[in-house]
mmCIF file of C-alpha atoms in Angstrom:
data_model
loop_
_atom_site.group_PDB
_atom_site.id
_atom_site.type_symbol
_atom_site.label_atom_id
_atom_site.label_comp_id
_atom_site.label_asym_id
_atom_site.label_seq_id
_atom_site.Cartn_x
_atom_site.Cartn_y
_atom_site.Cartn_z
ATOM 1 C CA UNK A 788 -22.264 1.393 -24.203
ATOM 2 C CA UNK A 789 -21.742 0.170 -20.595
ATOM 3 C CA UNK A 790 -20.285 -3.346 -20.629
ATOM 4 C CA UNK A 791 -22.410 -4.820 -17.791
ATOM 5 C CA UNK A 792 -25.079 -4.874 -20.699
ATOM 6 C CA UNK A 793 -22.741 -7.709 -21.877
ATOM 7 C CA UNK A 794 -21.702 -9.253 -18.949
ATOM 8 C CA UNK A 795 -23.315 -9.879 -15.919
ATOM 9 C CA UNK A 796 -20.748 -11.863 -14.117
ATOM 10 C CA UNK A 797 -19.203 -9.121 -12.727
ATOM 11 C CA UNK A 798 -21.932 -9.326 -9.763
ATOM 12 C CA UNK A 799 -20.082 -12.514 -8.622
ATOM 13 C CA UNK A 800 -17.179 -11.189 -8.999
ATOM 14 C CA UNK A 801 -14.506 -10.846 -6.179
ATOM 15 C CA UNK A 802 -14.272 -7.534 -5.104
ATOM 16 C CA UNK A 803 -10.730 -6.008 -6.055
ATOM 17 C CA UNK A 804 -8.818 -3.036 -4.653
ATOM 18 C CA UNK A 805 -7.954 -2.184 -7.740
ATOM 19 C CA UNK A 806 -5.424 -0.130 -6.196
ATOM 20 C CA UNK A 807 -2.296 1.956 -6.636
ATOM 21 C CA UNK A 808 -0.394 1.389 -3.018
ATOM 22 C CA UNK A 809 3.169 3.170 -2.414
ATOM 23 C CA UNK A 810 5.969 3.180 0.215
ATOM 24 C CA UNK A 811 9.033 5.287 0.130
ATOM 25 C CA UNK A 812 12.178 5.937 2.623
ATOM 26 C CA UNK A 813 13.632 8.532 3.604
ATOM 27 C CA UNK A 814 16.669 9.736 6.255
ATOM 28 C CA UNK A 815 14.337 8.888 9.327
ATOM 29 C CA UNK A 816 11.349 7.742 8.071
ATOM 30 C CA UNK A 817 8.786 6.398 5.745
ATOM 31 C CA UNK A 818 6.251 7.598 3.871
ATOM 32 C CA UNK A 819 2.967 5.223 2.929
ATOM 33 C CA UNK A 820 -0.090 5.903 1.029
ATOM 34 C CA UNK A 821 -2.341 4.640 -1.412
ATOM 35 C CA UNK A 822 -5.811 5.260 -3.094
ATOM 36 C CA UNK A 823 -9.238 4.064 -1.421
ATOM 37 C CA UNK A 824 -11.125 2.667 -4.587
ATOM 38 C CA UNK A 825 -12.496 -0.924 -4.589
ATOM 39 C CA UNK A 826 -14.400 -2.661 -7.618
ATOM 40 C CA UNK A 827 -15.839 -5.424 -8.614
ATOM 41 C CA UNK A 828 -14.664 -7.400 -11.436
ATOM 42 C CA UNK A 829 -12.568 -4.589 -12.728
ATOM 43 C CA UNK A 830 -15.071 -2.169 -13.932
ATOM 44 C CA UNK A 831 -17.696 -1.254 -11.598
ATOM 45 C CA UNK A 832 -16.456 1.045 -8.691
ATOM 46 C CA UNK A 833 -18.465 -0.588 -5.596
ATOM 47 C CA UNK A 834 -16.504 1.681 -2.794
ATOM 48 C CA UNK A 835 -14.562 5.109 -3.477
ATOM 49 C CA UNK A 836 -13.497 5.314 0.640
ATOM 50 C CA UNK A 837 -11.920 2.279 1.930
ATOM 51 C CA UNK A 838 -8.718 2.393 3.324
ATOM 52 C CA UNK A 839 -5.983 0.359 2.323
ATOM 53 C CA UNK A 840 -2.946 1.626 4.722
ATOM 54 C CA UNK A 841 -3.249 -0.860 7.532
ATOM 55 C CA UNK A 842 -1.668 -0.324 11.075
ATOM 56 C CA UNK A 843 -0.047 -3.787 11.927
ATOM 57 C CA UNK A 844 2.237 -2.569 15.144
ATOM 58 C CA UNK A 845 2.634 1.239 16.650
ATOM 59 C CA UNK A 846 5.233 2.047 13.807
ATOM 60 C CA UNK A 847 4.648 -0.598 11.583
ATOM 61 C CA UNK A 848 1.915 -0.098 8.024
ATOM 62 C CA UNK A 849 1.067 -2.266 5.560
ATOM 63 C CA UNK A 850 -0.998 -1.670 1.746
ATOM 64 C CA UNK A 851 -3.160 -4.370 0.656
ATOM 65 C CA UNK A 852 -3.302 -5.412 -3.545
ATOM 66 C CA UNK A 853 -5.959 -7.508 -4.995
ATOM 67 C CA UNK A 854 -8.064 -9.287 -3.998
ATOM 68 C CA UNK A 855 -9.559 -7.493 -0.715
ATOM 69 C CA UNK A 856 -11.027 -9.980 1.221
ATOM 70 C CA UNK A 857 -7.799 -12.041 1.242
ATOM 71 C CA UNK A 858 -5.801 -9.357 1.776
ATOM 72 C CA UNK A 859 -7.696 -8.375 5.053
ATOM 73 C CA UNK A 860 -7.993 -11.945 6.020
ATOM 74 C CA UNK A 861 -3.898 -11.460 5.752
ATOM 75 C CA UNK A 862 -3.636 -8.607 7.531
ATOM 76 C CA UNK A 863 -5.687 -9.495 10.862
ATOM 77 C CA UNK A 864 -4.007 -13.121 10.881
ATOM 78 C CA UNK A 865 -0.580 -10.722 10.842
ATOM 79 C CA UNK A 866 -1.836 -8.223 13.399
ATOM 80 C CA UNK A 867 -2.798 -11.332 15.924
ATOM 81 C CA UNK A 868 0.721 -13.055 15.067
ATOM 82 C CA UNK A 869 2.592 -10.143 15.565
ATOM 83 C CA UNK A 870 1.032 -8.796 18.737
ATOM 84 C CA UNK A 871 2.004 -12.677 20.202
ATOM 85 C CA UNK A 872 5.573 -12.433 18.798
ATOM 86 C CA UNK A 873 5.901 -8.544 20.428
ATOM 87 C CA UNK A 874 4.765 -10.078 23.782
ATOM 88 C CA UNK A 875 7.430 -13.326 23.209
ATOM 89 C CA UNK A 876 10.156 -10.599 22.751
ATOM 90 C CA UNK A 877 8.654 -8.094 24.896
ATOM 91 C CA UNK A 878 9.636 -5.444 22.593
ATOM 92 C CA UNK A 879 8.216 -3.784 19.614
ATOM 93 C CA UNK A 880 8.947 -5.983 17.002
ATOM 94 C CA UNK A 881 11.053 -5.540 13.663
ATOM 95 C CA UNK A 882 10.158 -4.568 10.557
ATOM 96 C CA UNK A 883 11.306 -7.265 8.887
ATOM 97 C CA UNK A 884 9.300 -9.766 11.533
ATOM 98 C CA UNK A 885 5.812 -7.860 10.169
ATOM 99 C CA UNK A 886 6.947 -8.492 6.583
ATOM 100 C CA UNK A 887 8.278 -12.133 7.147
ATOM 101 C CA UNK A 888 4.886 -12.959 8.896
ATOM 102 C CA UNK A 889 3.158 -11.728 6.217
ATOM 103 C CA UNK A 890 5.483 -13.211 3.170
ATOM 104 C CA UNK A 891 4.619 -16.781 4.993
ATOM 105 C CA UNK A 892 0.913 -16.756 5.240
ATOM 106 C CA UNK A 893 1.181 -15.552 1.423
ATOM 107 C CA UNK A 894 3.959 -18.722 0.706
ATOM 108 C CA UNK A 895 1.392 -20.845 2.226
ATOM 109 C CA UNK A 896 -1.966 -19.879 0.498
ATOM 110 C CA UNK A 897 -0.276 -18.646 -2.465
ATOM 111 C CA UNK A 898 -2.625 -21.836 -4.246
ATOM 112 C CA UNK A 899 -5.637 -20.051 -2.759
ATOM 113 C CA UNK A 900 -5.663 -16.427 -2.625
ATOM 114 C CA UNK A 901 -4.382 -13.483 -4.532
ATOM 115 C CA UNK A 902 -2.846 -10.644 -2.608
ATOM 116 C CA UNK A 903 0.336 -8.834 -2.418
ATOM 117 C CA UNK A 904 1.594 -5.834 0.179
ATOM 118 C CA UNK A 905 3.956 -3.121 1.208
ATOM 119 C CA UNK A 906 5.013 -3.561 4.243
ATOM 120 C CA UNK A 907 6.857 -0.321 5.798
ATOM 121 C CA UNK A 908 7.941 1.541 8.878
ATOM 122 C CA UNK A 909 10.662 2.600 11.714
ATOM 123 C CA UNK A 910 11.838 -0.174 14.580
ATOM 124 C CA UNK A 911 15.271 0.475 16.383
ATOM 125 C CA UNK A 912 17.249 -1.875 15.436
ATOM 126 C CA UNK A 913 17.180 -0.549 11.336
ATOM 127 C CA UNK A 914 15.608 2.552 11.198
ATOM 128 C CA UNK A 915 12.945 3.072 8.335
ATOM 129 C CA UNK A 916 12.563 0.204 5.899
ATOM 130 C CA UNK A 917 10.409 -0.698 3.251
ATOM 131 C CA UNK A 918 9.871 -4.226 2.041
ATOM 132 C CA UNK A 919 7.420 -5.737 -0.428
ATOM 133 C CA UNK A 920 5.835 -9.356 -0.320
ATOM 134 C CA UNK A 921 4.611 -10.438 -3.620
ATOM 135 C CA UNK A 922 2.042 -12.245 -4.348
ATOM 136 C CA UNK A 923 3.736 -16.165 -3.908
ATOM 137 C CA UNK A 924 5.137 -15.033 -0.938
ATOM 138 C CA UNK A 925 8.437 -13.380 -2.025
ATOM 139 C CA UNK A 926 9.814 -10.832 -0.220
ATOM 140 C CA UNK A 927 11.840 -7.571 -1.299
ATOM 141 C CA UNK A 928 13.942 -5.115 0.360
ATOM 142 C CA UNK A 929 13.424 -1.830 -1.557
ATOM 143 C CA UNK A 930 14.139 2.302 -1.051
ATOM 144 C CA UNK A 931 11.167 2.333 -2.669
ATOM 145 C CA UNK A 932 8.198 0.725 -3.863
ATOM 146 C CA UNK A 933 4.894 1.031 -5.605
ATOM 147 C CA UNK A 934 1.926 -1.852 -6.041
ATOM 148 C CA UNK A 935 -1.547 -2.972 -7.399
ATOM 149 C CA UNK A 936 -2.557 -2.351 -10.845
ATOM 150 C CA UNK A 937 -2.602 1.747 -10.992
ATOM 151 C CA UNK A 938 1.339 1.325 -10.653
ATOM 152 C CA UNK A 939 1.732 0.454 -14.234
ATOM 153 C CA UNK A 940 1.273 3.656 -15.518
ATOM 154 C CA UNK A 941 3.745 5.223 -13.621
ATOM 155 C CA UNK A 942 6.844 3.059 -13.514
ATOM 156 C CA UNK A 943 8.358 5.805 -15.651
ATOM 157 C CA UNK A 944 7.570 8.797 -13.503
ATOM 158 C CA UNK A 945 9.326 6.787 -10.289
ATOM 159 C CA UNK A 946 12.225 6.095 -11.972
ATOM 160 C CA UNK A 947 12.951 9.089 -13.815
ATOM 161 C CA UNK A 948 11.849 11.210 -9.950
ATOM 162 C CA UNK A 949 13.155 8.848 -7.160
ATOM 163 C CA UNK A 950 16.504 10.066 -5.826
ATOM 164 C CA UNK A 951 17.876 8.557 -3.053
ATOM 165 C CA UNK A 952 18.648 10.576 -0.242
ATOM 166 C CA UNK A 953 15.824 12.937 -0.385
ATOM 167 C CA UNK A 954 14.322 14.759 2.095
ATOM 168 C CA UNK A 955 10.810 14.429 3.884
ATOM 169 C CA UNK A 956 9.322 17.050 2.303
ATOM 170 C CA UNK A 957 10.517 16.281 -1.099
ATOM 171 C CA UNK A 958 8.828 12.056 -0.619
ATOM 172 C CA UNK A 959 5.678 13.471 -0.215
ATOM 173 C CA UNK A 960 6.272 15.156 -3.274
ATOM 174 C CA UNK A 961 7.197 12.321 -5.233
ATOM 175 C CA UNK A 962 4.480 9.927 -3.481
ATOM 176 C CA UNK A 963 1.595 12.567 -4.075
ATOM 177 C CA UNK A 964 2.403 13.280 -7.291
ATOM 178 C CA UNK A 965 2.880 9.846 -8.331
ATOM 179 C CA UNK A 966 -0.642 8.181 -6.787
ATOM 180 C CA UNK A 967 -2.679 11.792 -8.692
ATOM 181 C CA UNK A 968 -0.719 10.390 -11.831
ATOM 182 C CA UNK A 969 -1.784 6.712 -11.361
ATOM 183 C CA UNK A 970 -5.060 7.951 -10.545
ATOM 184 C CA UNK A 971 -5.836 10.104 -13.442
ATOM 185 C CA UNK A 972 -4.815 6.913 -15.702
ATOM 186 C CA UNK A 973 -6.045 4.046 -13.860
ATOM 187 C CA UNK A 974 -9.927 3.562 -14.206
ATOM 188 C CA UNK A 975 -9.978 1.610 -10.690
ATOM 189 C CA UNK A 976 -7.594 3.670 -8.946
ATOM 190 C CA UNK A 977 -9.069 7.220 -7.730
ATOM 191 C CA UNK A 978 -10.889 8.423 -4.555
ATOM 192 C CA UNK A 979 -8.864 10.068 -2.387
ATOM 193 C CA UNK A 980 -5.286 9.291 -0.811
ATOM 194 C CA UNK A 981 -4.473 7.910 2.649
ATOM 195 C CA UNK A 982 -1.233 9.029 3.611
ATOM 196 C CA UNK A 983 1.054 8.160 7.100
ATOM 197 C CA UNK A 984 4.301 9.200 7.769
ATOM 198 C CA UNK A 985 5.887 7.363 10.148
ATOM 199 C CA UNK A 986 9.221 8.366 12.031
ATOM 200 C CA UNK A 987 11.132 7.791 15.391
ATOM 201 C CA UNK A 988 8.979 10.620 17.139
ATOM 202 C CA UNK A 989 5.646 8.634 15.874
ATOM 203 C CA UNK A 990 3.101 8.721 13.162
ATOM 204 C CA UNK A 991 1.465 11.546 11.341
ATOM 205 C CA UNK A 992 -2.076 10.431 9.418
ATOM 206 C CA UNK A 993 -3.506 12.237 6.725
ATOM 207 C CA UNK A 994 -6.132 12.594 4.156
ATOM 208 C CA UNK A 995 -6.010 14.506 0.816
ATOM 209 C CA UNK A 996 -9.624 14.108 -1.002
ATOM 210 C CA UNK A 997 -9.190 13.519 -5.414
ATOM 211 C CA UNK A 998 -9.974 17.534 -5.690
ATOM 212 C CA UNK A 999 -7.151 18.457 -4.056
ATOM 213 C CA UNK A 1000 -4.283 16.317 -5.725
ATOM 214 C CA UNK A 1001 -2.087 18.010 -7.819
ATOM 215 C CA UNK A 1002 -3.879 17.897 -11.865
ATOM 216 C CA UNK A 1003 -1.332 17.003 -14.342
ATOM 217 C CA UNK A 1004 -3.945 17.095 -17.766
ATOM 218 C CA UNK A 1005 -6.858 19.671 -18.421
ATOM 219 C CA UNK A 1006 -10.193 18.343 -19.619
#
């Protein structure tokens, strides 16, 4: 039996992204992606299409965890921060400036909201980079990285697959097979993935609907 028979609070509920959200670098690049389903008070799927890889610069993504409209309030306040600091500099900015923008608006609300990110991407001064803010506002300088509540089920498939020094081709590999994983497990996780790939020539988009991830368990 459904368990909104038992509970009707989940109508004023905050809407989640559930989420799994992952960044990994390689020689040259980054690769970001992450699901696009969004509930409602943990059970009840409201959107299977929203997408969680957010541009904040030319060569510069973030993925938004919990809770979604304070992680999109996040974002846009970054966005508008960071296009002023670019102009200040006048230069693309860093990496690192993105993901210390966002780590501070998260130290500062960190009484008030709930929402962590990956921040990832290419500048010239360090190459690719990927860095994660937590939900306080702490901030993490990883090869790679995975987020939201889909990533529990697969902390032993990363660690057991993730090899430093791979190549492009063999990220998306590992960051496909790990958000099909998550999302086979993880009953707000699924949809279809949004994937970017983002390197010193530019950025590559690209979408890969549920039906075509790779299937890891028959019915």
């Amino acid at each position: 039996m459904s368990n909104f028979s038992h509970n009707s609070d989940w109508r004023s509920s905050a809407y989640s992204t559930g989420t799994t959200i992952i960044a990994v670098e390689f020689n040259g690049g980054v690769i970001v992606a992450s699901d696009s389903r969004v509930s409602v008070g943990g059970t009840y799927v409201c959107s299977r299409i929203i997408n969680k890889v957010v541009q904040v610069d030319e060569r510069v993504f973030c993925c938004m965890a919990g809770s979604l409209a304070d992680a999109q309030a996040v974002t846009n306040a970054a966005k508008y921060q960071l296009a002023f600091h670019s102009v200040e500099m006048g230069e693309p900015p860093l990496v690192l400036s993105a993901a210390t923008i966002l780590k501070e608006i998260c130290y500062k609300n960190r009484d008030d909201m709930s929402a962590g990110f990956i921040v990832a991407g290419w500048d010239r001064k360090k190459g690719a980079q990927v860095y994660t803010v937590s939900l306080g506002g702490m901030i993490t300088k990883q090869p790679f990285t995975v987020g939201g509540s889909g990533s529990t089920y697969i902390y032993g498939y990363v660690d057991s697959a993730f090899k430093i020094g791979m190549t492009q081709e063999e990220c998306l590999h590992f960051t496909v097979n790990a958000l099909a994983l998550a999302m086979e497990r993880d009953n707000v996780s699924g949809g279809l993935v949004n994937l970017v790939i983002v390197t010193e020539r530019g950025v590559e988009r690209s979408i890969i609907p549920g039906n075509k991830l790779p299937q890891f368990f028959s019915e």
